[in-house]
Short mmCIF file of C-alpha atoms and ligand atoms in Angstrom, two decimals:
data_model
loop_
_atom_site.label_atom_id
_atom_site.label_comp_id
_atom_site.label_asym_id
_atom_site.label_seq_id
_atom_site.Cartn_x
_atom_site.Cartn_y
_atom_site.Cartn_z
CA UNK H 1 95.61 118.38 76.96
CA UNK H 2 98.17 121.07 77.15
CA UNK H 3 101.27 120.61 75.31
CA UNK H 4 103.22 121.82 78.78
CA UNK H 5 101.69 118.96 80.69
CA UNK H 6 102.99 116.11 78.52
CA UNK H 7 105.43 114.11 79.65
CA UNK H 8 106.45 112.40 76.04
CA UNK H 9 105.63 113.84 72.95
CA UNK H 10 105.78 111.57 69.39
CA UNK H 11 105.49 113.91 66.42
CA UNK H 12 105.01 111.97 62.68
CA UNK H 13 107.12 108.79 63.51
CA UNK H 14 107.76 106.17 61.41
CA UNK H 15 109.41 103.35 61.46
CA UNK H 16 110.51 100.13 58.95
CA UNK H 17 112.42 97.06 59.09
CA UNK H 18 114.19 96.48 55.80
CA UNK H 19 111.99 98.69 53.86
CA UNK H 20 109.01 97.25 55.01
CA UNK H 21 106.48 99.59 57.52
CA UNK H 22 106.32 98.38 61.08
CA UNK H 23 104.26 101.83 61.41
CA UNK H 24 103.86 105.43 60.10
CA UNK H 25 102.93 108.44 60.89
CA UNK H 26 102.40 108.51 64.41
CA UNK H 27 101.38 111.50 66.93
CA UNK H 28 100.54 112.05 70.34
CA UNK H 29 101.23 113.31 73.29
CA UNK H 30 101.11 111.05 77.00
CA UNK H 31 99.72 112.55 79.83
CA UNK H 32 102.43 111.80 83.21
CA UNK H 33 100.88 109.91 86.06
CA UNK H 34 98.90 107.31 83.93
CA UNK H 35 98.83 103.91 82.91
CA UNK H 36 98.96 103.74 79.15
CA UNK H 37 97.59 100.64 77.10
CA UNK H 38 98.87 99.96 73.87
CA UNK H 39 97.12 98.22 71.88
CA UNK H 40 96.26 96.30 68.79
CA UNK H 41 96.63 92.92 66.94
CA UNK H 42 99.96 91.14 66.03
CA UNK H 43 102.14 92.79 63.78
CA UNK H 44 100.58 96.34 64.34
CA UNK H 45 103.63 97.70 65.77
CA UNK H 46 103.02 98.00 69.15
CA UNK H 47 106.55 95.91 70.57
CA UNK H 48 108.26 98.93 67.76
CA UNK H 49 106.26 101.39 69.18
CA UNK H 50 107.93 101.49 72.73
CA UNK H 51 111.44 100.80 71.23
CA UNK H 52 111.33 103.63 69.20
CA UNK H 53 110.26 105.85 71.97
CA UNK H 54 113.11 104.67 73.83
CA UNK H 55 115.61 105.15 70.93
CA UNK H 56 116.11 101.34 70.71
CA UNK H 57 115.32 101.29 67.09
CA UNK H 58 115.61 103.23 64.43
CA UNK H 59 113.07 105.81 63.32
CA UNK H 60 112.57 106.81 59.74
CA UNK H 61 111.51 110.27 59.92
CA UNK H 62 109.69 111.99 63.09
CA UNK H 63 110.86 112.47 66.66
CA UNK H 64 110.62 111.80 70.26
CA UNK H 65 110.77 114.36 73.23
CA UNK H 66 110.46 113.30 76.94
CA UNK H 67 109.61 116.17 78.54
CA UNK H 68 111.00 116.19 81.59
CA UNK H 69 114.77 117.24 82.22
CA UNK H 70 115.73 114.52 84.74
CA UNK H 71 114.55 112.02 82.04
CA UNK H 72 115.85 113.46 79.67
CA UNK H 73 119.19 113.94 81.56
CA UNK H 74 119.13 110.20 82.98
CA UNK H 75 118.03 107.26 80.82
CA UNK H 76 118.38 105.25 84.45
CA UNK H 77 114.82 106.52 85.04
CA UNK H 78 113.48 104.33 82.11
CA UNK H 79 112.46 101.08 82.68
CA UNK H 80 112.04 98.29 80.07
CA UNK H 81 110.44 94.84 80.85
CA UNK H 82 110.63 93.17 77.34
CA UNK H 83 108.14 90.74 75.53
CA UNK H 84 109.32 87.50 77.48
CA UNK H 85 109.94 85.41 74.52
CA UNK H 86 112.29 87.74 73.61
CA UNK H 87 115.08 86.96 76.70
CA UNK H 88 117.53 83.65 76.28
CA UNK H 89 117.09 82.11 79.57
CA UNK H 90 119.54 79.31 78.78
CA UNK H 91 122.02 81.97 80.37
CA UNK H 92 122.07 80.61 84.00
CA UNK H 93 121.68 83.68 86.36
CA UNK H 94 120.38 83.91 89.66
CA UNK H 95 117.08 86.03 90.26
CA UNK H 96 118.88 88.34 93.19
CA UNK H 97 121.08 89.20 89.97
CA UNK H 98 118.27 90.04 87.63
CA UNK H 99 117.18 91.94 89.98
CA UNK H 100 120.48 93.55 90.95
CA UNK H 101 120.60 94.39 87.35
CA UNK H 102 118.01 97.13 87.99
CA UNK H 103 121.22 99.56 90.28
CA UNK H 104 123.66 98.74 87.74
CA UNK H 105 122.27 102.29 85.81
CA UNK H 106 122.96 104.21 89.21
CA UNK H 107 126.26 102.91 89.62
CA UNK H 108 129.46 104.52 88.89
CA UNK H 109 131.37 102.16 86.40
CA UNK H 110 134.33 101.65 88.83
CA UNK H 111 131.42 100.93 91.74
CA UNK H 112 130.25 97.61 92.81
CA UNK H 113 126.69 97.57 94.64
CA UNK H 114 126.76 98.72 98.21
CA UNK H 115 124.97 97.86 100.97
CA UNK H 116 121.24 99.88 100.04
CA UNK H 117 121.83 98.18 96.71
CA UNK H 118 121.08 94.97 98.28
CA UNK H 119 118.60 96.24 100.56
CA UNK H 120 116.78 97.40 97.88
CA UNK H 121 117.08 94.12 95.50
CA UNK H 122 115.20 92.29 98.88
CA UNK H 123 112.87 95.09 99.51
CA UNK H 124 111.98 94.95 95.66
CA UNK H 125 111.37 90.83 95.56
CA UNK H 126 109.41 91.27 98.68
CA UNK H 127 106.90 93.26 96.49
CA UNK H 128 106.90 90.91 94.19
CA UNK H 129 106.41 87.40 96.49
CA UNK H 130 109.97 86.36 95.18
CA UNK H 131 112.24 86.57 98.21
CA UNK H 132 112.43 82.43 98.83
CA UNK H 133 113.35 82.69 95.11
CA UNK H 134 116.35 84.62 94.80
CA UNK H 135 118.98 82.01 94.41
CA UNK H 136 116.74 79.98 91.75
CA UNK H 137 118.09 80.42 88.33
CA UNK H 138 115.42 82.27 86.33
CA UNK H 139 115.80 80.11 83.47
CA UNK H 140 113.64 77.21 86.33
CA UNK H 141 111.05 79.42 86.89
CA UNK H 142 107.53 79.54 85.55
CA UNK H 143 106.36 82.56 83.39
CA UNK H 144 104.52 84.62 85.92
CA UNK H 145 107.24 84.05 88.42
CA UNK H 146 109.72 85.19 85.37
CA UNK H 147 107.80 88.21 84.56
CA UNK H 148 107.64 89.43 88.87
CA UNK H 149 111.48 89.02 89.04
CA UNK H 150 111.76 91.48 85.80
CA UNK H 151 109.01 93.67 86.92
CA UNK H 152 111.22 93.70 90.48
CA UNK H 153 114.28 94.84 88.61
CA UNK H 154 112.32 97.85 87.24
CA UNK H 155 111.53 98.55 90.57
CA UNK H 156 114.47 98.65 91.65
CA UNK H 157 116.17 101.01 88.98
CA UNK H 158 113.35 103.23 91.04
CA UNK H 159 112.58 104.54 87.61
CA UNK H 160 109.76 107.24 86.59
CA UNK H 161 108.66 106.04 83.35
CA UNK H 162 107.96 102.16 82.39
CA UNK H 163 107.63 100.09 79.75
CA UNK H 164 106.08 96.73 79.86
CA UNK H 165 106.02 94.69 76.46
CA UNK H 166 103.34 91.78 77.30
CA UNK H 167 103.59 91.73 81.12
CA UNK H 168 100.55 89.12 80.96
CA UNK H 169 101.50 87.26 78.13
CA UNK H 170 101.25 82.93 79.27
CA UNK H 171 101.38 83.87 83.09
CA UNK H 172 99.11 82.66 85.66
CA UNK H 173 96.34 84.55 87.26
CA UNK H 174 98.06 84.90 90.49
CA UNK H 175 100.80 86.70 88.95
CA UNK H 176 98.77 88.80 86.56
CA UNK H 177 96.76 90.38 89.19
CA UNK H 178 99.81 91.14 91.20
CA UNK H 179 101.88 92.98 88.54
CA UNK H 180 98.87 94.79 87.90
CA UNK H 181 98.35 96.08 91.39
CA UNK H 182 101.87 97.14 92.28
CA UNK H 183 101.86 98.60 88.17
CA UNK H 184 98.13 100.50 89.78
CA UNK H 185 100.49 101.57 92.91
CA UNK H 186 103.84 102.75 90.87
CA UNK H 187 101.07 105.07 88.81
CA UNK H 188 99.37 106.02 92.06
CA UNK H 189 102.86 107.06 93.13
CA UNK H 190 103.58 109.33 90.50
CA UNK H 191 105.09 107.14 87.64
CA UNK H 192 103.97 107.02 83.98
CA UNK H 193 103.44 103.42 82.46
CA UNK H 194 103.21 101.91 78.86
CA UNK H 195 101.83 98.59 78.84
CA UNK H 196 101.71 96.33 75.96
CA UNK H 197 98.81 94.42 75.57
CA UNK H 198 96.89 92.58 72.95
CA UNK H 199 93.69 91.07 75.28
CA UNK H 200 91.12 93.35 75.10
CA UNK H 201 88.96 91.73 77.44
CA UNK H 202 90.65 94.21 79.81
CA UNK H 203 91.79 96.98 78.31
CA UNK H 204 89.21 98.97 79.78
CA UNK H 205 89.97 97.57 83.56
CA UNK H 206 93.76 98.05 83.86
CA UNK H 207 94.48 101.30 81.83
CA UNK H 208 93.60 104.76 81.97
CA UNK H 209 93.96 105.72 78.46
CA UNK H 210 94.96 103.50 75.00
CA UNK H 211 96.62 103.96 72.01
CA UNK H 212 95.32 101.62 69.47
CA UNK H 213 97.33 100.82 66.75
CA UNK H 214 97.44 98.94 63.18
CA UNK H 215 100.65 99.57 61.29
CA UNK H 216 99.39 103.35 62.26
CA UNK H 217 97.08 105.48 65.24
CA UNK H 218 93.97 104.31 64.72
CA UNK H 219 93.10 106.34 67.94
CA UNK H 220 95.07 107.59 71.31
CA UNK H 221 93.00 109.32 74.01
CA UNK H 222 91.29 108.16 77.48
CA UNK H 223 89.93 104.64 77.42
CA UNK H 224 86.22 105.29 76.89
CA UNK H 225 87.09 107.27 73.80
CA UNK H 226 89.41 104.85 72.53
CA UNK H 227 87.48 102.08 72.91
CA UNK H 228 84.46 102.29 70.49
CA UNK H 229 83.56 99.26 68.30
CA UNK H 230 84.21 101.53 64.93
CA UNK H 231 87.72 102.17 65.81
CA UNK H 232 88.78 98.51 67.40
CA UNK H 233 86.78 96.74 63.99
CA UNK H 234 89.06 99.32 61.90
CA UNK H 235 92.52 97.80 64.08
CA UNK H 236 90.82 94.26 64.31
CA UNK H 237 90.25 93.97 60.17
CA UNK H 238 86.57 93.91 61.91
CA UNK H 239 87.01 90.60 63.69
CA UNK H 240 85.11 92.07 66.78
CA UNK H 241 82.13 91.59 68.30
CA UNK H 242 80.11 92.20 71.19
CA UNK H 243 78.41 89.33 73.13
CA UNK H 244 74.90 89.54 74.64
CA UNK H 245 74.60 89.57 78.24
CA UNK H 246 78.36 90.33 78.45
CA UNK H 247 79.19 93.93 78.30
CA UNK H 248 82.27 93.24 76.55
CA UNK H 249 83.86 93.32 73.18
CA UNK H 250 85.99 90.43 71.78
CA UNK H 251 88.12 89.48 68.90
CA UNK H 252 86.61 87.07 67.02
CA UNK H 253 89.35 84.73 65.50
CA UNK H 254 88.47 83.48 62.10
P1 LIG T 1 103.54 93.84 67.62
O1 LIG T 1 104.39 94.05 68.82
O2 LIG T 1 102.32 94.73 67.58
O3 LIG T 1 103.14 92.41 67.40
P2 LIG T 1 105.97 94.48 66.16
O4 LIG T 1 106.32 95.86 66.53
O5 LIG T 1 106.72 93.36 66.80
O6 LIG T 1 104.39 94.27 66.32
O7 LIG T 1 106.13 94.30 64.60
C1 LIG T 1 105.62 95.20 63.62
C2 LIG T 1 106.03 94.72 62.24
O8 LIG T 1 107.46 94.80 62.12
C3 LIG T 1 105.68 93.26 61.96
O9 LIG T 1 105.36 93.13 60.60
C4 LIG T 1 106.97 92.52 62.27
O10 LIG T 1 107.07 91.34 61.53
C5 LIG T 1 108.03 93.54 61.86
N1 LIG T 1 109.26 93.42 62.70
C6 LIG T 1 109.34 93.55 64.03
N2 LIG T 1 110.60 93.42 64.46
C7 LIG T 1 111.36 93.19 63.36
C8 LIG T 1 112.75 92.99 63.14
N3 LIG T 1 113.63 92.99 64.16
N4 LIG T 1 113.17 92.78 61.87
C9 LIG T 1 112.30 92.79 60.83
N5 LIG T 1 110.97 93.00 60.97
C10 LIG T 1 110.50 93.19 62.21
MG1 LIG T 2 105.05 92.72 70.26
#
């Protein structure tokens, strides 16, 4: 891939937490219009890996560059859904404010939300199947319905790049394969995606290209390249396996 056609570019990043490495070294460059896995077991880096892209931690040495000016220009076109276990939701708030959340970035700090504003919030839970849930606190919710209303505030920050930490993390099948559509429609639409996952059951199904990480790049390129046995046994400490009669490869926890 041409340099000129990449729409983020990581050159030799690392990053630690006290001294200790979350991950080092790390290179590539995205492709726009694609939905990105990343990959790899727990601990590899991969929650670090999107935060540091984002500038929400701290690198050690290396850089980022987002190619394109109006992202560069606007954070507002970034979207972040974090890792669910990571958001208190003793804080009572109302899902049409989560949501609302998502045109704060546009606003002028002396603006309140307009009329389109709330428009958009319904037109965004609509996509989502949340609309007879809006004034439910999202603290009563279950986790899929949790993880629509923060995929509907991304939507509605009408961003060009995401980032998803664990979208499908303890949600229900319902849920799961309605995030990944509209996520399949947002790409088909133009927008660049970074999806944290650690199943890799189906890695190969919902993303057009990985990176796969352990504490490093283990590999980054379109999925079939990626996903070779060699290189997941080298990120999986070789706790994978293929099953007969099931074209699929598996951790195998032990
Ligand atoms: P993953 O998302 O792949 O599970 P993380 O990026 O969360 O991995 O973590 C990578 C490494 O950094 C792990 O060893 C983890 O314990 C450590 N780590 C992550 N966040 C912090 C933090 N805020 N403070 C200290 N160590 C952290
Ligand atoms: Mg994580």
């Amino acid at each position: 891939m041409l340099d000129q056609e990449a729409i983020i570019k990581v050159n030799n990043l690392s990053v630690s937490y006290n001294g200790k490495i979350a991950f080092s070294g790390i290179s590539f460059a995205a492709a726009p219009r694609q939905i990105i896995g990343v990959i790899g077991p727990n601990g590899a880096g991969k929650s670090t890996l999107i935060k540091a892209i984002m500038g929400l931690v701290q690198a050690d040495e290396g850089s980022v560059e987002i190619m394109s000016q109006a992202l560069t220009k606007a954070c507002k076109r970034i979207a972040y859904v974090p890792q669910r276990n990571s958001i208190d939701f003793d804080f009572p708030v109302l899902v049409e404010d989560v949501v609302l959340m998502g045109r704060f970035p546009h606003l002028k700090w002396w603006e309140f939300p307009g009329k389109r504003d709330y428009e958009l919030v319904m037109e965004c839970l609509e996509q989502v199947d949340m609309v007879d849930y809006r004034k439910r606190q999202i603290g009563h919710l279950s986790g899929g319905q949790q993880q629509r209303v923060f995929l509907a505030r991304a939507l509605a920050q009408e961003a060009e790049l995401f980032f998803l930490d664990e979208p499908f993390a303890g949600i229900d099948m319902t849920s799961e394969n309605m995030i990944m559509k509209l996520l399949k429609d947002l790409r088909d639409r133009g927008k660049t995606l970074f999806v944290v996952h650690h199943d890799l059951s189906k890695a190969e199904t919902y993303f057009d290209s990985l990176i796969l990480l352990k504490n490093k790049l283990i590999a980054y390129g379109k999925k079939d390249e990626v996903f070779q046995i060699d290189r997941l046994k080298e990120a999986y400490d070789g706790k994978v396996a293929t099953f007969p009669g099931k074209e699929q490869l598996m951790v195998v926890n032990s």
